Short mmCIF file of C-alpha atoms in Angstrom, two decimals:
data_model
loop_
_atom_site.label_atom_id
_atom_site.label_comp_id
_atom_site.label_asym_id
_atom_site.label_seq_id
_atom_site.Cartn_x
_atom_site.Cartn_y
_atom_site.Cartn_z
CA UNK J 138 -2.51 -43.55 -20.23
CA UNK J 139 -2.04 -43.41 -16.47
CA UNK J 140 -4.80 -41.92 -14.31
CA UNK J 141 -4.36 -38.17 -13.93
CA UNK J 142 -3.68 -36.83 -10.44
CA UNK J 143 -6.03 -33.92 -10.93
CA UNK J 144 -8.97 -34.13 -13.35
CA UNK J 145 -11.09 -31.07 -13.86
CA UNK J 146 -14.26 -31.24 -15.96
CA UNK J 147 -16.55 -28.39 -17.11
CA UNK J 148 -15.50 -26.11 -14.22
CA UNK J 149 -17.56 -22.98 -13.64
CA UNK J 150 -16.70 -20.39 -11.01
CA UNK J 151 -17.51 -16.73 -10.43
CA UNK J 152 -16.53 -14.05 -7.93
CA UNK J 153 -19.85 -12.30 -7.49
CA UNK J 154 -20.82 -11.06 -10.97
CA UNK J 155 -17.45 -11.71 -12.49
CA UNK J 156 -17.11 -15.00 -14.25
CA UNK J 157 -13.68 -16.52 -13.60
CA UNK J 158 -13.99 -20.01 -15.14
CA UNK J 159 -16.49 -20.82 -17.89
CA UNK J 160 -16.14 -24.47 -18.62
CA UNK J 161 -12.54 -25.47 -17.95
CA UNK J 162 -11.30 -29.05 -18.63
CA UNK J 163 -7.86 -29.91 -17.40
CA UNK J 164 -5.77 -32.99 -16.59
CA UNK J 165 -2.60 -33.03 -14.46
CA UNK J 166 -0.46 -36.10 -15.27
CA UNK J 167 1.39 -37.74 -12.39
CA UNK J 168 5.15 -37.35 -12.01
CA UNK J 169 5.60 -34.26 -14.12
CA UNK J 170 5.54 -30.49 -13.88
CA UNK J 171 2.42 -29.00 -15.34
CA UNK J 172 2.41 -25.25 -15.83
CA UNK J 173 -0.81 -23.25 -15.84
CA UNK J 174 -0.18 -19.92 -17.52
CA UNK J 175 -2.26 -16.94 -18.42
CA UNK J 176 -2.46 -13.16 -18.00
CA UNK J 177 -2.93 -11.59 -14.57
CA UNK J 178 -6.48 -11.88 -13.35
CA UNK J 179 -7.27 -15.06 -15.22
CA UNK J 180 -7.92 -16.87 -11.94
CA UNK J 181 -4.77 -19.01 -11.80
CA UNK J 182 -4.54 -18.69 -8.04
CA UNK J 183 -8.30 -19.31 -7.79
CA UNK J 184 -7.73 -22.60 -9.68
CA UNK J 185 -5.22 -23.77 -7.10
CA UNK J 186 -7.61 -22.82 -4.31
CA UNK J 187 -10.35 -24.82 -6.02
CA UNK J 188 -8.04 -27.84 -6.36
CA UNK J 189 -7.18 -27.54 -2.67
CA UNK J 190 -10.86 -27.30 -1.77
CA UNK J 191 -10.56 -23.81 -0.21
CA UNK J 192 -13.18 -22.58 -2.67
CA UNK J 193 -16.18 -24.36 -4.03
CA UNK J 194 -17.08 -24.09 -7.71
CA UNK J 195 -20.48 -23.16 -9.05
CA UNK J 196 -20.57 -26.40 -11.03
CA UNK J 197 -18.26 -28.94 -12.57
CA UNK J 198 -16.11 -31.67 -11.19
CA UNK J 199 -12.63 -31.59 -9.61
CA UNK J 200 -11.13 -35.00 -8.84
CA UNK J 201 -7.85 -35.17 -6.97
CA UNK J 202 -6.40 -38.67 -6.52
CA UNK J 203 -9.80 -39.99 -7.55
CA UNK J 204 -11.65 -38.07 -4.86
CA UNK J 205 -14.26 -35.50 -5.75
CA UNK J 206 -13.06 -32.35 -3.96
CA UNK J 207 -16.25 -30.43 -4.55
CA UNK J 208 -18.40 -32.72 -2.39
CA UNK J 209 -15.79 -33.94 0.05
CA UNK J 210 -16.45 -33.51 3.79
CA UNK J 211 -14.22 -31.26 5.79
CA UNK J 212 -12.52 -34.25 7.35
CA UNK J 213 -11.94 -35.88 3.97
CA UNK J 214 -10.60 -32.59 2.62
CA UNK J 215 -8.07 -32.36 5.46
CA UNK J 216 -6.98 -35.94 4.84
CA UNK J 217 -6.50 -35.13 1.22
CA UNK J 218 -4.60 -31.94 1.90
CA UNK J 219 -1.97 -33.89 3.81
CA UNK J 220 -1.01 -35.32 0.43
CA UNK J 221 -0.71 -31.89 -1.13
CA UNK J 222 1.84 -29.15 -0.45
CA UNK J 223 1.16 -25.62 -1.45
CA UNK J 224 3.64 -22.75 -1.91
CA UNK J 225 1.88 -19.40 -1.52
CA UNK J 226 2.96 -16.38 -3.44
CA UNK J 227 3.72 -14.55 -0.16
CA UNK J 228 5.24 -17.61 1.40
CA UNK J 229 2.55 -17.42 4.14
CA UNK J 230 5.08 -18.26 6.83
CA UNK J 231 3.89 -17.89 10.44
CA UNK J 232 5.53 -14.67 11.51
CA UNK J 233 5.69 -15.34 15.24
CA UNK J 234 7.96 -18.40 15.06
CA UNK J 235 11.37 -18.90 13.45
CA UNK J 236 12.33 -20.76 10.29
CA UNK J 237 12.96 -24.08 12.03
CA UNK J 238 9.61 -23.96 13.80
CA UNK J 239 7.83 -23.03 10.64
CA UNK J 240 9.11 -26.09 8.86
CA UNK J 241 8.46 -28.27 11.95
CA UNK J 242 4.93 -26.91 12.26
CA UNK J 243 3.03 -29.38 9.94
CA UNK J 244 5.15 -32.31 11.27
CA UNK J 245 4.28 -31.46 14.88
CA UNK J 246 0.62 -30.91 14.03
CA UNK J 247 0.08 -34.21 12.22
CA UNK J 248 2.56 -36.69 13.72
CA UNK J 249 3.79 -37.71 17.10
CA UNK J 250 7.39 -38.18 16.19
CA UNK J 251 10.04 -37.91 18.88
CA UNK J 252 11.81 -34.57 19.14
CA UNK J 253 15.22 -35.67 17.73
CA UNK J 254 13.52 -37.14 14.72
CA UNK J 255 11.56 -33.97 14.04
CA UNK J 256 14.75 -32.03 14.31
CA UNK J 257 16.49 -34.28 11.77
CA UNK J 258 13.55 -34.14 9.36
CA UNK J 259 13.39 -30.30 9.53
CA UNK J 260 17.18 -30.02 8.95
CA UNK J 261 16.89 -32.35 5.93
CA UNK J 262 14.13 -30.26 4.41
CA UNK J 263 16.03 -27.07 5.04
CA UNK J 264 19.20 -28.63 3.61
CA UNK J 265 17.24 -29.48 0.47
CA UNK J 266 16.38 -25.81 -0.09
CA UNK J 267 19.84 -24.68 1.00
CA UNK J 268 18.73 -22.80 4.15
CA UNK J 269 19.85 -25.04 6.97
CA UNK J 270 22.07 -22.18 8.11
CA UNK J 271 19.08 -19.84 8.46
CA UNK J 272 17.07 -22.13 10.78
CA UNK J 273 17.12 -19.71 13.71
CA UNK J 274 16.11 -16.64 11.67
CA UNK J 275 12.70 -15.10 11.99
CA UNK J 276 10.52 -14.75 8.87
CA UNK J 277 10.87 -10.92 8.96
CA UNK J 278 14.63 -11.26 8.59
CA UNK J 279 14.43 -13.27 5.36
CA UNK J 280 14.56 -11.91 1.83
CA UNK J 281 11.64 -12.63 -0.46
CA UNK J 282 13.44 -15.46 -2.17
CA UNK J 283 14.56 -17.03 1.08
CA UNK J 284 11.03 -16.81 2.53
CA UNK J 285 9.72 -18.73 -0.56
CA UNK J 286 12.44 -21.41 -0.10
CA UNK J 287 11.48 -21.82 3.56
CA UNK J 288 7.84 -22.05 2.54
CA UNK J 289 8.88 -24.68 0.01
CA UNK J 290 10.68 -26.67 2.73
CA UNK J 291 7.51 -26.48 4.77
CA UNK J 292 5.35 -27.52 1.82
CA UNK J 293 7.39 -30.72 1.45
CA UNK J 294 7.66 -31.37 5.22
CA UNK J 295 5.02 -34.03 5.25
CA UNK J 296 6.37 -35.65 2.05
CA UNK J 297 3.32 -34.89 -0.09
CA UNK J 298 2.89 -36.48 -3.41
CA UNK J 299 1.78 -33.25 -5.08
CA UNK J 300 3.01 -29.68 -4.76
CA UNK J 301 1.23 -26.60 -6.03
CA UNK J 302 3.25 -23.43 -6.70
CA UNK J 303 1.43 -20.10 -6.79
CA UNK J 304 3.48 -17.63 -8.87
CA UNK J 305 6.83 -18.90 -7.51
CA UNK J 306 8.94 -16.52 -9.64
CA UNK J 307 7.10 -13.24 -9.22
CA UNK J 308 9.22 -10.44 -7.87
CA UNK J 309 12.42 -12.48 -7.59
CA UNK J 310 15.91 -11.29 -8.59
CA UNK J 311 17.61 -13.35 -11.29
CA UNK J 312 19.66 -15.45 -8.86
CA UNK J 313 16.81 -16.48 -6.59
CA UNK J 314 14.72 -17.01 -9.71
CA UNK J 315 17.40 -19.44 -10.94
CA UNK J 316 17.47 -21.10 -7.55
CA UNK J 317 13.73 -21.62 -7.48
CA UNK J 318 13.65 -22.94 -11.04
CA UNK J 319 16.28 -25.48 -10.17
CA UNK J 320 14.61 -26.42 -6.87
CA UNK J 321 11.23 -27.05 -8.39
CA UNK J 322 12.71 -29.29 -11.08
CA UNK J 323 15.04 -31.21 -8.79
CA UNK J 324 12.57 -31.69 -5.97
CA UNK J 325 9.96 -32.89 -8.45
CA UNK J 326 12.34 -35.52 -9.94
CA UNK J 327 14.13 -36.52 -6.66
CA UNK J 328 10.95 -36.93 -4.56
CA UNK J 329 8.81 -38.26 -7.43
CA UNK J 330 6.32 -35.41 -6.99
CA UNK J 331 3.59 -34.12 -9.25
CA UNK J 332 4.01 -30.38 -9.52
CA UNK J 333 1.58 -27.74 -10.64
CA UNK J 334 3.14 -24.34 -11.31
CA UNK J 335 0.91 -21.37 -11.81
CA UNK J 336 2.81 -18.51 -13.39
CA UNK J 337 3.04 -15.88 -16.04
CA UNK J 338 6.83 -15.90 -16.19
CA UNK J 339 6.94 -17.56 -19.59
CA UNK J 340 10.66 -18.17 -20.02
CA UNK J 341 11.35 -19.65 -16.56
CA UNK J 342 8.24 -21.74 -16.54
CA UNK J 343 8.73 -23.06 -20.05
CA UNK J 344 12.24 -24.29 -19.18
CA UNK J 345 10.98 -26.66 -16.48
CA UNK J 346 7.42 -27.47 -17.49
CA UNK J 347 6.65 -30.85 -19.04
CA UNK J 348 3.21 -29.69 -20.09
CA UNK J 349 1.56 -26.28 -20.38
CA UNK J 350 -2.03 -25.13 -20.12
CA UNK J 351 -2.76 -21.60 -21.37
CA UNK J 352 -5.78 -19.98 -19.73
CA UNK J 353 -7.54 -16.82 -20.76
CA UNK J 354 -10.97 -15.37 -20.07
CA UNK J 355 -12.26 -18.37 -18.23
CA UNK J 356 -11.25 -20.95 -20.78
CA UNK J 357 -8.32 -23.18 -21.72
CA UNK J 358 -7.01 -21.56 -24.86
CA UNK J 359 -4.51 -24.21 -25.73
CA UNK J 360 -2.45 -26.94 -24.09
CA UNK J 361 0.51 -29.13 -25.02
CA UNK J 362 4.16 -29.63 -24.57
CA UNK J 363 6.26 -26.47 -24.41
CA UNK J 364 7.90 -27.10 -27.79
CA UNK J 365 4.56 -27.63 -29.46
CA UNK J 366 3.13 -24.44 -28.06
CA UNK J 367 6.12 -22.38 -29.36
CA UNK J 368 4.93 -23.14 -32.88
CA UNK J 369 1.29 -22.65 -32.07
CA UNK J 370 -0.97 -21.67 -34.87
CA UNK J 371 -3.03 -19.57 -32.53
CA UNK J 372 -2.22 -15.83 -32.68
CA UNK J 373 -3.15 -15.33 -28.97
CA UNK J 374 -0.82 -18.05 -27.74
CA UNK J 375 2.10 -16.68 -29.67
CA UNK J 376 1.45 -13.14 -28.43
CA UNK J 377 1.37 -14.37 -24.80
CA UNK J 378 4.36 -16.65 -25.03
CA UNK J 379 6.48 -14.11 -26.91
CA UNK J 380 5.27 -11.20 -24.79
CA UNK J 381 4.26 -8.95 -27.72
CA UNK J 382 2.57 -5.71 -26.65
CA UNK J 383 -0.09 -5.76 -29.36
CA UNK J 384 -2.03 -8.52 -31.02
CA UNK J 385 -5.29 -10.26 -30.35
CA UNK J 386 -5.05 -8.73 -26.83
CA UNK J 387 -5.02 -5.07 -27.89
CA UNK J 388 -2.68 -2.55 -26.32
CA UNK J 389 -5.66 -0.25 -25.73
CA UNK J 390 -8.32 -1.12 -23.19
CA UNK J 391 -11.69 -0.70 -24.98
CA UNK J 392 -12.60 3.02 -24.99
CA UNK J 393 -14.69 5.41 -27.02
CA UNK J 394 -13.09 7.14 -30.00
CA UNK J 395 -9.99 9.10 -28.90
CA UNK J 396 -10.81 12.20 -31.00
CA UNK J 397 -14.40 12.38 -29.69
CA UNK J 398 -13.21 11.90 -26.16
CA UNK J 399 -10.77 14.86 -26.39
CA UNK J 400 -13.36 17.07 -28.12
CA UNK J 401 -15.85 16.46 -25.36
CA UNK J 402 -13.56 18.41 -23.02
CA UNK J 403 -14.18 21.50 -25.16
CA UNK J 404 -10.55 22.58 -25.38
CA UNK J 405 -10.12 21.73 -29.09
CA UNK J 406 -13.35 23.34 -30.38
CA UNK T 228 -35.39 9.24 -2.22
CA UNK T 229 -35.20 5.89 -4.00
CA UNK T 230 -31.43 5.94 -3.58
CA UNK T 231 -31.68 6.57 0.21
CA UNK T 232 -34.17 3.72 0.49
CA UNK T 233 -31.87 1.48 -1.53
CA UNK T 234 -28.89 2.36 0.67
CA UNK T 235 -30.86 1.82 3.82
CA UNK T 236 -31.93 -1.64 2.57
CA UNK T 237 -28.41 -2.48 1.59
CA UNK T 238 -27.03 -1.41 4.97
CA UNK T 239 -29.73 -3.41 6.81
CA UNK T 240 -29.09 -6.52 4.70
CA UNK T 241 -25.34 -6.10 5.30
CA UNK T 242 -25.91 -5.80 9.02
CA UNK T 243 -27.91 -9.01 9.22
CA UNK T 244 -25.46 -10.88 7.00
CA UNK T 245 -22.68 -9.93 9.39
CA UNK T 246 -24.75 -10.93 12.32
CA UNK T 247 -25.43 -14.30 10.75
CA UNK T 248 -21.72 -14.75 9.89
CA UNK T 249 -20.81 -13.81 13.43
CA UNK T 250 -23.08 -16.49 14.89
CA UNK T 251 -21.92 -19.16 12.46
CA UNK T 252 -18.35 -18.18 13.47
CA UNK T 253 -19.30 -18.68 17.09
CA UNK T 254 -20.71 -22.14 16.37
CA UNK T 255 -17.64 -23.08 14.39
CA UNK T 256 -15.52 -21.98 17.33
CA UNK T 257 -17.60 -23.92 19.88
CA UNK T 258 -17.21 -27.08 17.75
CA UNK T 259 -13.44 -26.88 18.06
CA UNK T 260 -13.29 -26.21 21.78
CA UNK T 261 -13.10 -29.94 22.88
CA UNK T 262 -10.08 -30.33 20.63
CA UNK T 263 -8.45 -27.23 22.10
CA UNK T 264 -8.97 -28.48 25.69
CA UNK T 265 -6.87 -31.54 24.75
CA UNK T 266 -3.98 -29.13 24.13
CA UNK T 267 -3.96 -26.77 27.13
CA UNK T 268 -0.61 -25.35 26.12
CA UNK T 269 -2.25 -23.44 23.29
CA UNK T 270 -4.57 -21.68 25.76
CA UNK T 271 -1.79 -21.12 28.30
CA UNK T 272 0.36 -19.16 25.83
CA UNK T 273 -2.63 -17.03 24.96
CA UNK T 274 -3.46 -16.44 28.61
CA UNK T 275 -0.11 -14.77 28.81
CA UNK T 276 -0.54 -12.49 25.77
CA UNK T 277 -4.20 -11.78 26.33
CA UNK T 278 -4.31 -11.72 30.17
CA UNK T 279 -0.94 -11.11 31.74
CA UNK T 280 0.04 -8.39 29.35
CA UNK T 281 -3.22 -6.52 30.12
CA UNK T 282 -2.50 -6.69 33.82
CA UNK T 283 -0.50 -3.48 34.09
CA UNK T 284 -3.14 -1.21 32.63
CA UNK T 285 -5.76 -2.94 34.83
CA UNK T 286 -3.68 -2.42 38.00
CA UNK T 287 -2.90 1.25 37.28
CA UNK T 288 -6.45 2.11 36.24
CA UNK T 289 -7.99 0.20 39.14
CA UNK T 290 -5.81 2.02 41.60
CA UNK T 291 -6.68 5.45 40.23
CA UNK T 292 -10.39 4.70 39.92
CA UNK T 293 -10.40 3.54 43.56
CA UNK T 294 -8.56 6.66 44.61
CA UNK T 295 -10.96 9.00 42.81
CA UNK T 296 -13.87 7.12 44.33
CA UNK T 297 -12.34 7.54 47.79
CA UNK T 298 -11.92 11.27 47.26
CA UNK T 299 -15.32 11.96 45.65
CA UNK T 300 -17.11 9.65 48.07
CA UNK T 301 -15.54 11.23 51.10
CA UNK T 302 -16.45 14.77 49.93
CA UNK T 303 -20.09 13.72 49.54
CA UNK T 304 -20.43 11.55 52.59
CA UNK T 305 -18.70 13.93 54.97
CA UNK T 306 -21.53 16.47 54.57
CA UNK T 307 -23.86 13.91 56.11
CA UNK T 308 -21.41 12.77 58.68
CA UNK T 309 -21.45 9.35 56.97
CA UNK T 310 -17.78 9.16 55.94
CA UNK T 311 -17.51 5.86 57.80
CA UNK T 312 -19.57 4.31 55.00
CA UNK T 313 -16.88 5.13 52.46
CA UNK T 314 -15.65 1.53 52.43
CA UNK T 315 -19.10 0.18 51.45
CA UNK T 316 -19.56 2.79 48.80
CA UNK T 317 -16.24 2.13 47.15
CA UNK T 318 -16.52 -1.63 47.39
CA UNK T 319 -20.08 -1.85 46.11
CA UNK T 320 -19.51 0.46 43.15
CA UNK T 321 -16.37 -1.49 42.17
CA UNK T 322 -17.69 -4.96 42.63
CA UNK T 323 -21.06 -4.39 41.09
CA UNK T 324 -20.31 -2.05 38.27
CA UNK T 325 -16.95 -0.42 37.76
CA UNK T 326 -14.83 -3.57 38.11
CA UNK T 327 -16.51 -5.61 35.38
CA UNK T 328 -17.39 -2.67 33.08
CA UNK T 329 -14.19 -0.61 33.20
CA UNK T 330 -12.03 -3.77 33.10
CA UNK T 331 -13.96 -4.88 29.96
CA UNK T 332 -13.57 -1.49 28.29
CA UNK T 333 -9.82 -1.47 29.00
CA UNK T 334 -9.63 -5.08 27.89
CA UNK T 335 -11.27 -4.17 24.54
CA UNK T 336 -8.74 -1.37 24.01
CA UNK T 337 -5.67 -3.32 24.99
CA UNK T 338 -6.25 -6.97 24.22
CA UNK T 339 -9.29 -6.91 21.87
CA UNK T 340 -7.74 -4.52 19.37
CA UNK T 341 -4.48 -6.56 19.43
CA UNK T 342 -6.40 -9.75 18.78
CA UNK T 343 -8.25 -8.27 15.85
CA UNK T 344 -5.14 -6.83 14.33
CA UNK T 345 -3.22 -10.04 14.75
CA UNK T 346 -5.92 -12.28 13.20
CA UNK T 347 -6.60 -9.75 10.46
CA UNK T 348 -2.96 -9.55 9.48
CA UNK T 349 -2.63 -13.35 9.63
CA UNK T 350 -5.50 -13.44 7.13
CA UNK T 351 -4.02 -10.65 4.96
CA UNK T 352 -0.65 -12.44 4.77
CA UNK T 353 -2.35 -15.78 3.89
CA UNK T 354 -1.19 -17.44 7.10
CA UNK T 355 -4.68 -18.71 7.84
CA UNK T 356 -5.06 -19.99 4.25
CA UNK T 357 -1.62 -21.57 4.59
CA UNK T 358 -2.72 -23.45 7.69
CA UNK T 359 -5.81 -24.70 5.93
CA UNK T 360 -3.69 -26.05 3.12
CA UNK T 361 -1.46 -27.78 5.73
CA UNK T 362 -4.69 -29.47 6.93
CA UNK T 363 -4.56 -27.49 10.17
CA UNK T 364 -7.86 -25.91 11.15
CA UNK T 365 -7.08 -22.25 11.86
CA UNK T 366 -10.22 -21.85 13.95
CA UNK T 367 -9.10 -24.61 16.28
CA UNK T 368 -5.39 -23.75 16.27
CA UNK T 369 -5.55 -19.94 16.30
CA UNK T 370 -9.00 -18.63 17.10
CA UNK T 371 -10.42 -20.89 19.82
CA UNK T 372 -7.43 -20.73 22.16
CA UNK T 373 -7.62 -16.93 22.06
CA UNK T 374 -11.29 -17.04 22.77
CA UNK T 375 -10.91 -19.26 25.76
CA UNK T 376 -8.08 -17.02 27.01
CA UNK T 377 -10.30 -13.93 26.83
CA UNK T 378 -13.13 -15.76 28.49
CA UNK T 379 -10.88 -16.92 31.35
CA UNK T 380 -8.81 -13.78 31.82
CA UNK T 381 -11.41 -11.00 31.88
CA UNK T 382 -13.21 -12.19 35.05
CA UNK T 383 -9.79 -12.47 36.75
CA UNK T 384 -8.76 -9.05 35.56
CA UNK T 385 -12.06 -7.56 36.75
CA UNK T 386 -11.54 -9.14 40.17
CA UNK T 387 -8.06 -7.69 40.37
CA UNK T 388 -9.37 -4.30 39.22
CA UNK T 389 -11.93 -4.27 42.06
CA UNK T 390 -9.43 -5.45 44.71
CA UNK T 391 -6.83 -2.89 43.81
CA UNK T 392 -9.57 -0.21 43.56
CA UNK T 393 -10.65 -0.93 47.17
CA UNK T 394 -7.07 -0.40 48.26
CA UNK T 395 -6.96 2.85 46.29
CA UNK T 396 -10.10 4.02 48.17
CA UNK T 397 -8.57 2.88 51.43
CA UNK T 398 -5.39 4.80 50.75
CA UNK T 399 -7.16 8.07 50.04
CA UNK T 400 -9.97 7.64 52.56
CA UNK T 401 -8.12 6.23 55.57
CA UNK T 402 -4.53 7.22 55.09
CA UNK T 403 -4.98 10.67 53.64
CA UNK T 404 -8.44 11.93 54.75
CA UNK T 405 -8.63 10.24 58.16
CA UNK T 406 -11.66 7.91 57.89
CA UNK T 407 -11.69 5.41 60.71
CA UNK T 408 -10.01 2.23 59.53
CA UNK T 409 -12.11 -0.14 61.59
CA UNK T 410 -15.37 1.41 60.25
CA UNK T 411 -14.03 1.32 56.70
CA UNK T 412 -13.48 -2.46 56.71
CA UNK T 413 -16.25 -3.46 59.11
CA UNK T 414 -18.99 -1.71 57.20
CA UNK T 415 -17.69 -3.17 53.97
CA UNK T 416 -17.70 -6.64 55.41
CA UNK T 417 -21.19 -6.16 56.75
CA UNK T 418 -22.82 -4.65 53.69
CA UNK T 419 -21.17 -6.35 50.67
CA UNK T 420 -22.98 -9.62 50.07
CA UNK T 421 -21.14 -12.52 48.47
CA UNK T 422 -24.11 -13.76 46.53
CA UNK T 423 -25.92 -10.60 45.74
CA UNK T 424 -22.90 -8.40 44.92
CA UNK T 425 -19.73 -10.37 44.34
CA UNK T 426 -21.24 -13.23 42.33
CA UNK T 427 -23.31 -10.88 40.20
CA UNK T 428 -20.20 -8.89 39.37
CA UNK T 429 -18.42 -12.09 38.46
CA UNK T 430 -21.30 -13.17 36.21
CA UNK T 431 -21.12 -9.79 34.45
CA UNK T 432 -17.41 -10.12 33.82
CA UNK T 433 -17.85 -13.65 32.46
CA UNK T 434 -20.48 -12.38 30.01
CA UNK T 435 -18.22 -9.45 29.02
CA UNK T 436 -15.26 -11.78 28.51
CA UNK T 437 -17.35 -13.92 26.23
CA UNK T 438 -18.56 -10.95 24.19
CA UNK T 439 -15.22 -9.16 24.05
CA UNK T 440 -13.43 -12.27 22.79
CA UNK T 441 -16.11 -13.08 20.31
CA UNK T 442 -16.27 -9.61 18.80
CA UNK T 443 -12.50 -9.15 18.61
CA UNK T 444 -11.84 -12.53 16.96
CA UNK T 445 -14.81 -12.33 14.56
CA UNK T 446 -13.77 -8.85 13.43
CA UNK T 447 -10.23 -10.11 12.72
CA UNK T 448 -11.43 -13.23 10.96
CA UNK T 449 -13.99 -11.32 8.91
CA UNK T 450 -11.68 -8.38 8.14
CA UNK T 451 -11.12 -7.31 4.53
CA UNK T 452 -7.54 -8.59 4.07
CA UNK T 453 -5.90 -5.25 3.32
CA UNK T 454 -4.19 -2.61 5.42
CA UNK T 455 -7.29 -0.41 5.41
CA UNK T 456 -9.54 -3.39 6.11
CA UNK T 457 -7.58 -4.49 9.13
CA UNK T 458 -7.46 -0.91 10.56
CA UNK T 459 -11.21 -0.61 10.14
CA UNK T 460 -11.74 -3.96 11.80
CA UNK T 461 -9.58 -2.93 14.76
CA UNK T 462 -11.59 0.28 15.27
CA UNK T 463 -14.88 -1.66 14.97
CA UNK T 464 -13.68 -4.11 17.69
CA UNK T 465 -13.17 -1.32 20.18
CA UNK T 466 -16.38 0.52 19.29
CA UNK T 467 -18.61 -2.54 19.15
CA UNK T 468 -17.17 -4.15 22.27
CA UNK T 469 -17.59 -0.93 24.27
CA UNK T 470 -21.20 -0.50 23.11
CA UNK T 471 -21.99 -4.18 23.70
CA UNK T 472 -20.47 -4.09 27.20
CA UNK T 473 -22.37 -0.96 28.24
CA UNK T 474 -25.64 -2.19 26.74
CA UNK T 475 -25.33 -5.60 28.29
CA UNK T 476 -24.36 -4.06 31.58
CA UNK T 477 -27.74 -2.31 31.70
CA UNK T 478 -29.61 -5.46 30.83
CA UNK T 479 -27.74 -7.52 33.38
CA UNK T 480 -28.05 -4.89 36.10
CA UNK T 481 -31.81 -4.73 35.51
CA UNK T 482 -32.08 -8.51 35.73
CA UNK T 483 -29.90 -8.71 38.91
CA UNK T 484 -30.79 -5.66 40.94
CA UNK T 485 -33.97 -4.35 39.30
CA UNK T 486 -36.51 -5.93 41.61
#
């Protein structure tokens, strides 16, 4: 088997008292789209920030392209990040410059290319996401879906070999959802990327993912190819993937007995 | 009782934690300054937003403060037949105290609050995180140029404040109330000392520029990334900068003139 791009072993992480990851093992194979799915609040975004070295784990190892992110120096980390693109849920575009300048930003910061070349590169990236015509618009004038596409153009501006997507489909209308699904798949194949998609939009993600990890309560519940997970023997996985309201994850948040609770108010005595 | 003690302890710990974070932030900022100096354009754009855009309020306030000083000073001095000393009085108060202090307070309200809100919102909308993931250091690219701009522009603004204030005093004293023009300027020239008065005023405004920039940027960088968090941080910037400026003014005055 080829060396994984990201290799996580026995990862532990907590926000204050709250344990987020309790021994997670995970491998991201090169060249494909790996989806990391799980209910809200499972720490999917946190996982991306750990891979990008923005957060440090309590213990465990995270290797990206063979480099141990957890102990990497700041300089090494910045070198490594030039090989990663990340698409934030909000887009995270710089609001005081226009679309063109946003996409040009990483190119200008990290290279000394002549102006005409920068212009061509930016237009190529914008063409790839279908927004060359919007290059003079300001981020505040863009719809949510367009902002995400611009952010995607920016994420691939330095031709990274890996792109991380944080909830790319959340809050999108069906058309921009379809556009994003298509873009993620096509960019991955055309540019030979390794993609990590963090999402809880099961249907969209399952159509493009080559491999899926299901996370819940700080652990990997199950992982495998999408088809294999559809026929999972685990009740939890089936509930999550089919979106059933009740099952191992109960509809009711743990609470004292309903009848007792009502009686305590005194009205029914 | 135990609860009060617990809260007090928590507040004290929180205070020292913030103080520590603030100093680490300052060190982090210092470390990036050589890199920023290699790209003076970054500082120049900030000099415009931080300095030039604050100019109007400084000019107007300076003029009015000078005019009030001219009026009040004249009314007091005329009783002793000393209205010829109006020029000295106005110039000394402005150069030593009012110029640096009032300019710093106005700066905190106009530029400091804007800096905090801008950085806080950039944090809340993940723009700073986004830069980090693009391997761009936000402290170097966003924070340090703004710090340098505050540090450079406040002394200049304070000098402009004092200069326009003197003209305000001149307008009211000489043009309106009839103080002798020659005496106004001659006494000022005679009694205002370049080293003892002007330089000390400049040193004050340099210190205030440092503190105002540091507080505003730290509050923005350390803000809770929500609407309420950014609004609290902006308020804190104005309050803390004002208190720090007034407190430091006393310390500096005691050191400079307290012999």
